[in-house]
PDB file of C-alpha atoms in Angstrom:
ATOM      1  CA  MET L   1       0.258  -0.074   0.208  1.00 45.00           C
ATOM      2  CA  GLU L   2       1.305   3.181  -1.058  1.00 45.00           C
ATOM      3  CA  LYS L   3       1.728   6.251   1.169  1.00 44.00           C
ATOM      4  CA  THR L   4       2.922   9.869   1.201  1.00 39.00           C
ATOM      5  CA  ASN L   5       4.906  11.340   4.092  1.00 34.00           C
ATOM      6  CA  ASP L   6       1.947  12.211   5.633  1.00 40.00           C
ATOM      7  CA  SER L   7       0.677   8.759   5.843  1.00 47.00           C
ATOM      8  CA  MET L   8      -2.187   9.347   3.433  1.00 62.00           C
ATOM      9  CA  LEU L   9      -3.567   6.886   1.203  1.00 70.00           C
ATOM     10  CA  THR L  10      -2.586   7.471  -1.902  1.00 78.00           C
ATOM     11  CA  GLU L  11      -4.230   4.290  -4.156  1.00 82.00           C
ATOM     12  CA  PHE L  12      -6.473   1.475  -3.915  1.00 85.00           C
ATOM     13  CA  VAL L  13      -6.176  -2.082  -5.158  1.00 84.00           C
ATOM     14  CA  LEU L  14      -9.627  -3.445  -6.422  1.00 81.00           C
ATOM     15  CA  VAL L  15      -9.560  -7.154  -5.970  1.00 77.00           C
ATOM     16  CA  GLY L  16     -12.869  -7.733  -7.913  1.00 67.00           C
ATOM     17  CA  LEU L  17     -12.322 -12.060  -9.244  1.00 63.00           C
ATOM     18  CA  SER L  18      -9.155 -11.884  -9.174  1.00 58.00           C
ATOM     19  CA  ASP L  19      -8.920 -14.971  -7.016  1.00 60.00           C
ATOM     20  CA  HIS L  20     -11.101 -16.862  -9.924  1.00 65.00           C
ATOM     21  CA  PRO L  21      -9.049 -16.421 -12.925  1.00 68.00           C
ATOM     22  CA  ASN L  22     -11.234 -18.973 -14.918  1.00 71.00           C
ATOM     23  CA  LEU L  23     -13.903 -16.682 -14.767  1.00 73.00           C
ATOM     24  CA  GLN L  24     -12.117 -13.472 -15.432  1.00 75.00           C
ATOM     25  CA  THR L  25     -12.363 -13.950 -19.315  1.00 80.00           C
ATOM     26  CA  ALA L  26     -16.031 -15.017 -19.789  1.00 81.00           C
ATOM     27  CA  PHE L  27     -16.966 -12.181 -18.103  1.00 82.00           C
ATOM     28  CA  PHE L  28     -14.915  -9.483 -19.364  1.00 86.00           C
ATOM     29  CA  VAL L  29     -16.861 -10.661 -22.805  1.00 89.00           C
ATOM     30  CA  LEU L  30     -19.952 -11.186 -21.549  1.00 88.00           C
ATOM     31  CA  VAL L  31     -19.449  -7.400 -20.034  1.00 88.00           C
ATOM     32  CA  LEU L  32     -18.229  -5.701 -22.794  1.00 92.00           C
ATOM     33  CA  TRP L  33     -20.904  -7.502 -25.142  1.00 93.00           C
ATOM     34  CA  MET L  34     -23.852  -5.738 -22.903  1.00 92.00           C
ATOM     35  CA  TYR L  35     -21.923  -2.639 -22.519  1.00 93.00           C
ATOM     36  CA  LEU L  36     -22.137  -1.965 -26.092  1.00 95.00           C
ATOM     37  CA  MET L  37     -25.825  -3.595 -25.970  1.00 93.00           C
ATOM     38  CA  ILE L  38     -26.215  -0.558 -23.674  1.00 93.00           C
ATOM     39  CA  LEU L  39     -24.604   1.961 -25.857  1.00 94.00           C
ATOM     40  CA  LEU L  40     -26.433   0.617 -29.048  1.00 93.00           C
ATOM     41  CA  GLY L  41     -30.091   0.534 -27.288  1.00 90.00           C
ATOM     42  CA  ASN L  42     -30.097   3.386 -25.373  1.00 93.00           C
ATOM     43  CA  GLY L  43     -28.215   5.208 -28.205  1.00 92.00           C
ATOM     44  CA  VAL L  44     -30.824   4.356 -30.304  1.00 88.00           C
ATOM     45  CA  LEU L  45     -33.714   5.196 -28.574  1.00 90.00           C
ATOM     46  CA  ILE L  46     -32.355   8.858 -27.837  1.00 92.00           C
ATOM     47  CA  SER L  47     -32.396   9.420 -31.046  1.00 90.00           C
ATOM     48  CA  VAL L  48     -35.724   7.986 -32.084  1.00 89.00           C
ATOM     49  CA  ILE L  49     -37.488   9.976 -29.634  1.00 89.00           C
ATOM     50  CA  ILE L  50     -35.528  13.046 -30.915  1.00 90.00           C
ATOM     51  CA  TYR L  51     -36.237  11.846 -34.470  1.00 86.00           C
ATOM     52  CA  ASP L  52     -39.879  11.620 -34.414  1.00 83.00           C
ATOM     53  CA  SER L  53     -41.863  14.817 -33.490  1.00 82.00           C
ATOM     54  CA  HIS L  54     -44.843  12.179 -32.190  1.00 82.00           C
ATOM     55  CA  LEU L  55     -42.438  11.543 -29.884  1.00 84.00           C
ATOM     56  CA  HIS L  56     -41.935  14.300 -28.060  1.00 89.00           C
ATOM     57  CA  THR L  57     -44.200  13.887 -24.933  1.00 91.00           C
ATOM     58  CA  PRO L  58     -43.061  14.351 -21.474  1.00 93.00           C
ATOM     59  CA  MET L  59     -43.615  10.372 -21.166  1.00 91.00           C
ATOM     60  CA  TYR L  60     -40.594  10.459 -23.432  1.00 91.00           C
ATOM     61  CA  PHE L  61     -38.618  13.156 -22.383  1.00 95.00           C
ATOM     62  CA  PHE L  62     -38.603  11.339 -19.465  1.00 95.00           C
ATOM     63  CA  LEU L  63     -37.384   8.105 -21.331  1.00 92.00           C
ATOM     64  CA  CYS L  64     -35.062  10.110 -23.309  1.00 93.00           C
ATOM     65  CA  ASN L  65     -33.678  10.887 -20.010  1.00 95.00           C
ATOM     66  CA  LEU L  66     -32.987   7.728 -18.597  1.00 94.00           C
ATOM     67  CA  SER L  67     -31.679   6.570 -20.950  1.00 93.00           C
ATOM     68  CA  PHE L  68     -29.087   9.272 -21.164  1.00 95.00           C
ATOM     69  CA  LEU L  69     -28.973   8.192 -17.460  1.00 94.00           C
ATOM     70  CA  ASP L  70     -28.219   4.707 -18.339  1.00 93.00           C
ATOM     71  CA  ILE L  71     -24.975   5.463 -20.252  1.00 94.00           C
ATOM     72  CA  CYS L  72     -23.105   7.668 -18.044  1.00 94.00           C
ATOM     73  CA  TYR L  73     -24.021   5.465 -15.416  1.00 92.00           C
ATOM     74  CA  THR L  74     -21.979   2.079 -16.899  1.00 92.00           C
ATOM     75  CA  SER L  75     -19.656   4.279 -18.869  1.00 93.00           C
ATOM     76  CA  SER L  76     -18.998   5.726 -14.963  1.00 90.00           C
ATOM     77  CA  SER L  77     -18.092   2.113 -14.025  1.00 87.00           C
ATOM     78  CA  VAL L  78     -17.680  -0.627 -17.111  1.00 90.00           C
ATOM     79  CA  PRO L  79     -14.676   0.628 -18.094  1.00 88.00           C
ATOM     80  CA  LEU L  80     -12.943   0.481 -14.597  1.00 85.00           C
ATOM     81  CA  ILE L  81     -14.706  -2.965 -14.368  1.00 84.00           C
ATOM     82  CA  LEU L  82     -13.384  -4.229 -17.646  1.00 86.00           C
ATOM     83  CA  ASP L  83      -9.676  -3.187 -16.487  1.00 83.00           C
ATOM     84  CA  SER L  84     -10.214  -5.591 -13.875  1.00 78.00           C
ATOM     85  CA  PHE L  85     -10.745  -8.498 -15.776  1.00 79.00           C
ATOM     86  CA  LEU L  86      -7.318  -8.115 -17.107  1.00 79.00           C
ATOM     87  CA  THR L  87      -5.470  -7.051 -14.471  1.00 75.00           C
ATOM     88  CA  VAL L  88      -4.478  -9.563 -11.755  1.00 69.00           C
ATOM     89  CA  ARG L  89      -5.322  -6.650  -8.862  1.00 69.00           C
ATOM     90  CA  LYS L  90      -6.208  -3.664 -10.364  1.00 76.00           C
ATOM     91  CA  ARG L  91      -4.742  -0.189  -8.886  1.00 84.00           C
ATOM     92  CA  VAL L  92      -6.671   2.959  -8.885  1.00 86.00           C
ATOM     93  CA  SER L  93      -5.594   6.140  -7.465  1.00 87.00           C
ATOM     94  CA  PHE L  94      -7.356   7.877  -4.471  1.00 87.00           C
ATOM     95  CA  SER L  95      -8.619  10.777  -6.686  1.00 88.00           C
ATOM     96  CA  GLY L  96      -9.649   8.827  -9.459  1.00 89.00           C
ATOM     97  CA  CYS L  97     -11.092   6.331  -7.147  1.00 90.00           C
ATOM     98  CA  MET L  98     -13.167   9.245  -5.804  1.00 91.00           C
ATOM     99  CA  VAL L  99     -14.272  10.687  -8.961  1.00 92.00           C
ATOM    100  CA  GLN L 100     -15.631   7.324  -9.828  1.00 91.00           C
ATOM    101  CA  MET L 101     -17.391   6.486  -7.251  1.00 91.00           C
ATOM    102  CA  PHE L 102     -18.927  10.052  -6.985  1.00 94.00           C
ATOM    103  CA  LEU L 103     -20.386   9.472 -11.087  1.00 93.00           C
ATOM    104  CA  SER L 104     -21.994   6.526 -10.357  1.00 91.00           C
ATOM    105  CA  PHE L 105     -23.578   7.096  -6.835  1.00 92.00           C
ATOM    106  CA  ALA L 106     -24.850  10.605  -8.597  1.00 94.00           C
ATOM    107  CA  MET L 107     -26.457   8.735 -11.764  1.00 93.00           C
ATOM    108  CA  GLY L 108     -27.811   5.821  -9.281  1.00 89.00           C
ATOM    109  CA  ALA L 109     -29.649   8.310  -7.071  1.00 93.00           C
ATOM    110  CA  THR L 110     -30.501  10.135  -9.799  1.00 95.00           C
ATOM    111  CA  GLU L 111     -32.257   7.312 -11.581  1.00 93.00           C
ATOM    112  CA  CYS L 112     -34.187   6.484  -8.645  1.00 92.00           C
ATOM    113  CA  VAL L 113     -35.684  10.355  -8.183  1.00 95.00           C
ATOM    114  CA  LEU L 114     -36.206   9.950 -11.972  1.00 95.00           C
ATOM    115  CA  LEU L 115     -38.383   6.702 -11.682  1.00 94.00           C
ATOM    116  CA  GLY L 116     -40.826   8.602  -9.420  1.00 95.00           C
ATOM    117  CA  MET L 117     -41.232  11.271 -11.425  1.00 96.00           C
ATOM    118  CA  MET L 118     -41.905   9.195 -14.270  1.00 94.00           C
ATOM    119  CA  ALA L 119     -44.646   7.054 -12.216  1.00 95.00           C
ATOM    120  CA  LEU L 120     -45.885  10.528 -11.374  1.00 95.00           C
ATOM    121  CA  ASP L 121     -46.816  11.951 -15.405  1.00 95.00           C
ATOM    122  CA  ARG L 122     -47.666   8.013 -15.742  1.00 93.00           C
ATOM    123  CA  TYR L 123     -50.506   8.771 -12.691  1.00 95.00           C
ATOM    124  CA  VAL L 124     -51.629  12.115 -14.210  1.00 95.00           C
ATOM    125  CA  ALA L 125     -52.072  10.488 -17.910  1.00 93.00           C
ATOM    126  CA  ILE L 126     -54.435   7.465 -16.105  1.00 93.00           C
ATOM    127  CA  CYS L 127     -56.389   9.481 -13.244  1.00 93.00           C
ATOM    128  CA  TYR L 128     -56.704  12.612 -15.318  1.00 93.00           C
ATOM    129  CA  PRO L 129     -56.599  12.337 -18.897  1.00 91.00           C
ATOM    130  CA  LEU L 130     -58.468  15.531 -20.322  1.00 92.00           C
ATOM    131  CA  ARG L 131     -56.259  17.267 -17.751  1.00 94.00           C
ATOM    132  CA  TYR L 132     -52.437  15.970 -18.710  1.00 94.00           C
ATOM    133  CA  PRO L 133     -51.692  18.025 -21.539  1.00 94.00           C
ATOM    134  CA  VAL L 134     -52.209  21.297 -19.146  1.00 94.00           C
ATOM    135  CA  ILE L 135     -50.808  19.626 -16.058  1.00 94.00           C
ATOM    136  CA  MET L 136     -47.458  18.075 -17.259  1.00 95.00           C
ATOM    137  CA  SER L 137     -46.980  21.245 -19.349  1.00 93.00           C
ATOM    138  CA  LYS L 138     -42.910  22.026 -20.721  1.00 93.00           C
ATOM    139  CA  ALA L 139     -43.135  23.960 -17.488  1.00 94.00           C
ATOM    140  CA  ALA L 140     -44.135  21.395 -15.894  1.00 95.00           C
ATOM    141  CA  TYR L 141     -41.737  18.277 -16.701  1.00 95.00           C
ATOM    142  CA  VAL L 142     -38.816  19.696 -17.749  1.00 96.00           C
ATOM    143  CA  PRO L 143     -38.162  21.241 -13.977  1.00 96.00           C
ATOM    144  CA  MET L 144     -39.079  17.840 -12.408  1.00 96.00           C
ATOM    145  CA  ALA L 145     -36.271  16.021 -15.317  1.00 96.00           C
ATOM    146  CA  ALA L 146     -34.252  18.760 -13.993  1.00 97.00           C
ATOM    147  CA  GLY L 147     -35.049  18.364  -9.914  1.00 96.00           C
ATOM    148  CA  SER L 148     -34.214  14.501 -10.458  1.00 96.00           C
ATOM    149  CA  TRP L 149     -30.614  15.377 -11.881  1.00 97.00           C
ATOM    150  CA  VAL L 150     -29.730  18.383  -9.300  1.00 97.00           C
ATOM    151  CA  THR L 151     -31.049  15.825  -6.329  1.00 96.00           C
ATOM    152  CA  GLY L 152     -29.179  12.837  -7.692  1.00 95.00           C
ATOM    153  CA  LEU L 153     -25.809  15.576  -8.185  1.00 96.00           C
ATOM    154  CA  VAL L 154     -26.380  17.485  -4.878  1.00 96.00           C
ATOM    155  CA  ASP L 155     -26.483  13.543  -2.704  1.00 95.00           C
ATOM    156  CA  SER L 156     -23.470  12.419  -4.249  1.00 95.00           C
ATOM    157  CA  VAL L 157     -21.342  15.588  -3.467  1.00 95.00           C
ATOM    158  CA  VAL L 158     -22.557  15.107   0.138  1.00 95.00           C
ATOM    159  CA  GLN L 159     -21.410  11.015   0.522  1.00 94.00           C
ATOM    160  CA  ALA L 160     -18.265  11.803  -1.538  1.00 93.00           C
ATOM    161  CA  SER L 161     -17.429  14.664   0.052  1.00 93.00           C
ATOM    162  CA  LEU L 162     -18.212  13.011   3.649  1.00 93.00           C
ATOM    163  CA  ALA L 163     -16.393   9.954   2.241  1.00 90.00           C
ATOM    164  CA  MET L 164     -12.855  11.805   1.081  1.00 89.00           C
ATOM    165  CA  GLN L 165     -12.471  12.758   4.825  1.00 88.00           C
ATOM    166  CA  LEU L 166     -11.919   9.292   6.045  1.00 86.00           C
ATOM    167  CA  PRO L 167      -8.745   8.226   6.763  1.00 85.00           C
ATOM    168  CA  PHE L 168      -7.666   5.054   5.451  1.00 81.00           C
ATOM    169  CA  CYS L 169      -4.587   4.075   7.048  1.00 74.00           C
ATOM    170  CA  ALA L 170      -4.554  -0.074   7.105  1.00 68.00           C
ATOM    171  CA  ASN L 171      -6.384  -1.628   4.718  1.00 76.00           C
ATOM    172  CA  ASN L 172      -6.803  -0.191   0.833  1.00 81.00           C
ATOM    173  CA  VAL L 173      -7.925  -3.276  -0.610  1.00 83.00           C
ATOM    174  CA  ILE L 174     -11.611  -3.445  -1.788  1.00 81.00           C
ATOM    175  CA  SER L 175     -13.514  -6.311  -2.458  1.00 75.00           C
ATOM    176  CA  HIS L 176     -15.370  -4.684  -5.538  1.00 77.00           C
ATOM    177  CA  PHE L 177     -15.026  -4.203  -9.404  1.00 78.00           C
ATOM    178  CA  VAL L 178     -15.476  -0.739  -9.436  1.00 83.00           C
ATOM    179  CA  CYS L 179     -15.384   1.959  -6.052  1.00 86.00           C
ATOM    180  CA  GLU L 180     -18.280   1.015  -4.089  1.00 83.00           C
ATOM    181  CA  ILE L 181     -18.940   3.673  -1.714  1.00 86.00           C
ATOM    182  CA  LEU L 182     -20.654   0.688   1.169  1.00 84.00           C
ATOM    183  CA  ALA L 183     -17.531  -1.308   0.088  1.00 83.00           C
ATOM    184  CA  ILE L 184     -14.426   1.869   0.569  1.00 88.00           C
ATOM    185  CA  LEU L 185     -16.880   2.870   3.626  1.00 87.00           C
ATOM    186  CA  LYS L 186     -15.252  -0.476   5.535  1.00 85.00           C
ATOM    187  CA  LEU L 187     -11.776   0.052   5.043  1.00 86.00           C
ATOM    188  CA  ALA L 188     -12.228   3.713   6.789  1.00 85.00           C
ATOM    189  CA  CYS L 189     -10.184   3.349  10.316  1.00 85.00           C
ATOM    190  CA  ALA L 190     -12.532   5.873  12.058  1.00 84.00           C
ATOM    191  CA  ASP L 191     -15.500   6.334  13.171  1.00 86.00           C
ATOM    192  CA  ILE L 192     -18.734   6.127  10.078  1.00 89.00           C
ATOM    193  CA  SER L 193     -21.140   7.303  12.589  1.00 90.00           C
ATOM    194  CA  ILE L 194     -21.571  10.149  10.534  1.00 91.00           C
ATOM    195  CA  ASN L 195     -21.169   8.800   7.316  1.00 90.00           C
ATOM    196  CA  ILE L 196     -24.271   6.141   8.377  1.00 92.00           C
ATOM    197  CA  ILE L 197     -26.528   8.749   9.052  1.00 92.00           C
ATOM    198  CA  SER L 198     -25.841  10.934   5.903  1.00 93.00           C
ATOM    199  CA  MET L 199     -26.128   7.612   4.023  1.00 91.00           C
ATOM    200  CA  ALA L 200     -29.764   6.498   5.898  1.00 91.00           C
ATOM    201  CA  GLY L 201     -30.277  10.481   4.909  1.00 92.00           C
ATOM    202  CA  SER L 202     -29.979   9.756   1.318  1.00 91.00           C
ATOM    203  CA  ASN L 203     -31.324   6.435   1.635  1.00 90.00           C
ATOM    204  CA  LEU L 204     -34.752   8.441   2.814  1.00 92.00           C
ATOM    205  CA  VAL L 205     -34.419  11.094   0.008  1.00 92.00           C
ATOM    206  CA  VAL L 206     -33.359   9.316  -3.099  1.00 92.00           C
ATOM    207  CA  LEU L 207     -34.588   5.710  -2.898  1.00 90.00           C
ATOM    208  CA  ILE L 208     -37.230   5.603  -0.113  1.00 91.00           C
ATOM    209  CA  ILE L 209     -39.414   8.354  -1.161  1.00 94.00           C
ATOM    210  CA  PRO L 210     -38.896   7.669  -4.906  1.00 94.00           C
ATOM    211  CA  PHE L 211     -40.173   4.086  -4.038  1.00 93.00           C
ATOM    212  CA  LEU L 212     -43.256   5.740  -1.946  1.00 95.00           C
ATOM    213  CA  VAL L 213     -43.704   7.784  -4.970  1.00 95.00           C
ATOM    214  CA  ILE L 214     -44.117   4.963  -7.014  1.00 95.00           C
ATOM    215  CA  SER L 215     -46.117   2.892  -4.888  1.00 94.00           C
ATOM    216  CA  ILE L 216     -49.137   5.089  -4.344  1.00 96.00           C
ATOM    217  CA  SER L 217     -49.266   6.292  -7.931  1.00 95.00           C
ATOM    218  CA  TYR L 218     -49.790   2.877  -9.101  1.00 94.00           C
ATOM    219  CA  ILE L 219     -52.525   2.072  -6.169  1.00 95.00           C
ATOM    220  CA  PHE L 220     -53.890   5.019  -7.842  1.00 95.00           C
ATOM    221  CA  ILE L 221     -53.390   4.146 -11.344  1.00 94.00           C
ATOM    222  CA  ILE L 222     -55.207   0.638 -10.074  1.00 92.00           C
ATOM    223  CA  VAL L 223     -57.632   1.363  -9.155  1.00 93.00           C
ATOM    224  CA  THR L 224     -58.480   3.708 -12.326  1.00 92.00           C
ATOM    225  CA  ILE L 225     -57.816   1.469 -14.407  1.00 92.00           C
ATOM    226  CA  LEU L 226     -60.013  -1.234 -12.545  1.00 91.00           C
ATOM    227  CA  ARG L 227     -63.173   0.969 -12.840  1.00 90.00           C
ATOM    228  CA  ILE L 228     -62.759   1.383 -16.603  1.00 87.00           C
ATOM    229  CA  PRO L 229     -65.687  -0.524 -17.845  1.00 88.00           C
ATOM    230  CA  SER L 230     -64.101  -2.111 -21.355  1.00 86.00           C
ATOM    231  CA  ALA L 231     -61.600  -4.953 -21.321  1.00 85.00           C
ATOM    232  CA  GLU L 232     -59.946  -3.061 -24.389  1.00 85.00           C
ATOM    233  CA  GLY L 233     -59.777   0.194 -22.051  1.00 83.00           C
ATOM    234  CA  LYS L 234     -58.313  -1.289 -19.207  1.00 86.00           C
ATOM    235  CA  ARG L 235     -55.773  -2.855 -21.506  1.00 86.00           C
ATOM    236  CA  LYS L 236     -54.687   0.372 -23.568  1.00 83.00           C
ATOM    237  CA  ALA L 237     -54.848   1.805 -20.060  1.00 83.00           C
ATOM    238  CA  PHE L 238     -52.034  -0.665 -18.287  1.00 84.00           C
ATOM    239  CA  SER L 239     -49.900  -0.832 -21.886  1.00 82.00           C
ATOM    240  CA  THR L 240     -49.167   2.748 -21.215  1.00 81.00           C
ATOM    241  CA  CYS L 241     -47.752   1.837 -18.253  1.00 84.00           C
ATOM    242  CA  SER L 242     -46.202  -1.302 -18.185  1.00 84.00           C
ATOM    243  CA  ALA L 243     -43.115  -0.784 -19.192  1.00 84.00           C
ATOM    244  CA  HIS L 244     -42.137   1.975 -16.514  1.00 87.00           C
ATOM    245  CA  LEU L 245     -43.529  -0.526 -14.130  1.00 88.00           C
ATOM    246  CA  THR L 246     -41.433  -2.766 -15.147  1.00 86.00           C
ATOM    247  CA  VAL L 247     -38.345  -1.529 -15.588  1.00 87.00           C
ATOM    248  CA  VAL L 248     -38.699  -0.568 -11.490  1.00 88.00           C
ATOM    249  CA  ILE L 249     -39.146  -4.083 -10.253  1.00 86.00           C
ATOM    250  CA  ILE L 250     -36.336  -4.481 -11.957  1.00 83.00           C
ATOM    251  CA  PHE L 251     -34.460  -1.901 -11.034  1.00 83.00           C
ATOM    252  CA  TYR L 252     -35.875  -1.677  -6.662  1.00 82.00           C
ATOM    253  CA  GLY L 253     -35.949  -5.490  -6.911  1.00 79.00           C
ATOM    254  CA  THR L 254     -32.122  -5.094  -7.165  1.00 74.00           C
ATOM    255  CA  ILE L 255     -31.531  -2.697  -4.957  1.00 73.00           C
ATOM    256  CA  PHE L 256     -33.549  -3.290  -1.760  1.00 72.00           C
ATOM    257  CA  PHE L 257     -31.732  -7.624  -2.717  1.00 68.00           C
ATOM    258  CA  MET L 258     -28.195  -5.735  -2.397  1.00 63.00           C
ATOM    259  CA  TYR L 259     -28.262  -3.538   0.234  1.00 59.00           C
ATOM    260  CA  ALA L 260     -31.480  -4.835   2.557  1.00 55.00           C
ATOM    261  CA  LYS L 261     -30.885  -8.130   2.754  1.00 51.00           C
ATOM    262  CA  PRO L 262     -29.551  -9.483   5.418  1.00 49.00           C
ATOM    263  CA  LYS L 263     -26.086 -10.878   6.102  1.00 50.00           C
ATOM    264  CA  SER L 264     -25.811 -14.509   5.096  1.00 48.00           C
ATOM    265  CA  LYS L 265     -24.683 -17.191   7.758  1.00 46.00           C
ATOM    266  CA  THR L 266     -23.923 -19.763   5.995  1.00 46.00           C
ATOM    267  CA  SER L 267     -20.425 -21.041   6.150  1.00 45.00           C
ATOM    268  CA  ILE L 268     -19.152 -19.535   2.461  1.00 48.00           C
ATOM    269  CA  GLY L 269     -16.684 -16.989   4.424  1.00 49.00           C
ATOM    270  CA  PRO L 270     -16.293 -13.193   4.389  1.00 50.00           C
ATOM    271  CA  GLU L 271     -14.327 -12.960   0.580  1.00 53.00           C
ATOM    272  CA  ASN L 272     -16.694 -14.928  -0.864  1.00 57.00           C
ATOM    273  CA  GLN L 273     -19.724 -12.991   0.304  1.00 56.00           C
ATOM    274  CA  ASP L 274     -18.828 -10.236  -0.584  1.00 57.00           C
ATOM    275  CA  ILE L 275     -17.675 -11.376  -4.105  1.00 63.00           C
ATOM    276  CA  ILE L 276     -21.143 -11.918  -4.810  1.00 68.00           C
ATOM    277  CA  GLU L 277     -22.462  -9.086  -2.908  1.00 66.00           C
ATOM    278  CA  ALA L 278     -19.996  -7.536  -6.182  1.00 64.00           C
ATOM    279  CA  LEU L 279     -21.655  -9.841  -8.309  1.00 70.00           C
ATOM    280  CA  ILE L 280     -25.437  -8.708  -7.728  1.00 71.00           C
ATOM    281  CA  SER L 281     -23.637  -5.098  -7.906  1.00 70.00           C
ATOM    282  CA  LEU L 282     -22.425  -5.889 -11.472  1.00 73.00           C
ATOM    283  CA  PHE L 283     -26.001  -7.340 -12.812  1.00 73.00           C
ATOM    284  CA  TYR L 284     -27.548  -4.199 -11.628  1.00 70.00           C
ATOM    285  CA  GLY L 285     -25.104  -1.779 -13.004  1.00 76.00           C
ATOM    286  CA  VAL L 286     -25.295  -3.725 -16.160  1.00 85.00           C
ATOM    287  CA  MET L 287     -28.102  -6.174 -16.896  1.00 82.00           C
ATOM    288  CA  THR L 288     -31.036  -3.228 -15.711  1.00 83.00           C
ATOM    289  CA  PRO L 289     -29.601  -0.541 -18.262  1.00 88.00           C
ATOM    290  CA  MET L 290     -29.660  -3.106 -21.038  1.00 89.00           C
ATOM    291  CA  LEU L 291     -32.964  -4.108 -20.472  1.00 86.00           C
ATOM    292  CA  ASN L 292     -34.527  -0.594 -20.025  1.00 85.00           C
ATOM    293  CA  PRO L 293     -34.448   0.474 -23.905  1.00 85.00           C
ATOM    294  CA  LEU L 294     -35.690  -3.190 -24.765  1.00 84.00           C
ATOM    295  CA  ILE L 295     -38.661  -3.174 -22.258  1.00 84.00           C
ATOM    296  CA  TYR L 296     -39.536   0.134 -23.966  1.00 79.00           C
ATOM    297  CA  SER L 297     -39.279  -0.943 -27.092  1.00 74.00           C
ATOM    298  CA  LEU L 298     -40.856  -4.214 -27.321  1.00 64.00           C
ATOM    299  CA  ARG L 299     -43.780  -3.351 -25.154  1.00 63.00           C
ATOM    300  CA  ASN L 300     -44.492  -0.048 -27.027  1.00 69.00           C
ATOM    301  CA  LYS L 301     -46.267   0.657 -30.353  1.00 71.00           C
ATOM    302  CA  GLU L 302     -45.146   3.890 -30.927  1.00 72.00           C
ATOM    303  CA  VAL L 303     -41.552   3.439 -30.042  1.00 73.00           C
ATOM    304  CA  LYS L 304     -41.893   0.525 -32.697  1.00 68.00           C
ATOM    305  CA  ALA L 305     -43.595   2.345 -35.318  1.00 69.00           C
ATOM    306  CA  ALA L 306     -40.646   5.209 -35.109  1.00 69.00           C
ATOM    307  CA  VAL L 307     -37.721   3.166 -35.420  1.00 67.00           C
ATOM    308  CA  LYS L 308     -39.663   1.562 -38.180  1.00 69.00           C
ATOM    309  CA  ASN L 309     -39.863   4.483 -39.609  1.00 70.00           C
ATOM    310  CA  MET L 310     -36.247   5.675 -39.886  1.00 66.00           C
ATOM    311  CA  LEU L 311     -35.175   2.545 -40.731  1.00 65.00           C
ATOM    312  CA  CYS L 312     -37.465   3.077 -43.544  1.00 67.00           C
ATOM    313  CA  ARG L 313     -36.291   6.556 -44.338  1.00 61.00           C
ATOM    314  CA  LYS L 314     -32.384   6.316 -43.704  1.00 56.00           C
ATOM    315  CA  SER L 315     -33.043   3.498 -46.737  1.00 56.00           C
ATOM    316  CA  PHE L 316     -34.956   5.339 -48.985  1.00 49.00           C
ATOM    317  CA  TYR L 317     -32.371   8.122 -48.212  1.00 54.00           C
ATOM    318  CA  ASP L 318     -29.276   5.863 -48.781  1.00 54.00           C
ATOM    319  CA  GLY L 319     -31.225   4.209 -52.126  1.00 55.00           C
ATOM    320  CA  ILE L 320     -30.999   8.053 -53.468  1.00 56.00           C
TER     321      ILE L 320
END
């Protein structure tokens, strides 16, 4: 472990799967392929939404933000993950680790809040369809999206600033693929009570409150849908929010499994336990952003029609 003259930590070591070399090559190929799919899928979705004027609505504006957010989130961590698969023990500078932690935490917190905003949009669209254009005007949905970004960035500034002030004087080995904040806090050789309290407040603001907003919104949505007399009307109403609900279940399901599950009491050992948690985090960080554009495109006729229209026009111009 490298230290400066004043005994300040200058680097961290990412262990990742270094104890399982046979898995590293397979995971490198898998994660690289998934990352390319994330860039392609979310990039196409953003292009389609910008290109097709029929998709210039609040719902697709939020979806465009979500796709851009997924690209930013994965780009802040996946390159480091891929590098760790090629290196036995990946060394990362203290400042580089803090920057990566800040970006990843900011994108994750922003996505939590943004999903809550998207639930409010679906609530207004289903429960107040005639007033929807007035309530969800550009003066409303743009500040809602901007507020999601600001909340995530401010929250990450607070958490990263508190983490940077901690002394790391003994162990600098992170049992993870990236500089994940909880893994870093475990290495601190000082009281982290303030960090724990701050993280609890952060969880309340960017995790629990958006989850409650989503839950309450969908309770009202379901009640409203059940009151629709025709089966076709119920199907159309539910289809407008089924994609968002699917993304929410995957996103929050993985988060709660990561951070709310009890510690295992089996005899798998602390090192293997850390690797299992890191693999779950990897699923959350890569699989979810890859699935989002698939879910929204496969379950949405408007997006599929816009993609076909864009491809047809491209083929037409290419043939001229």
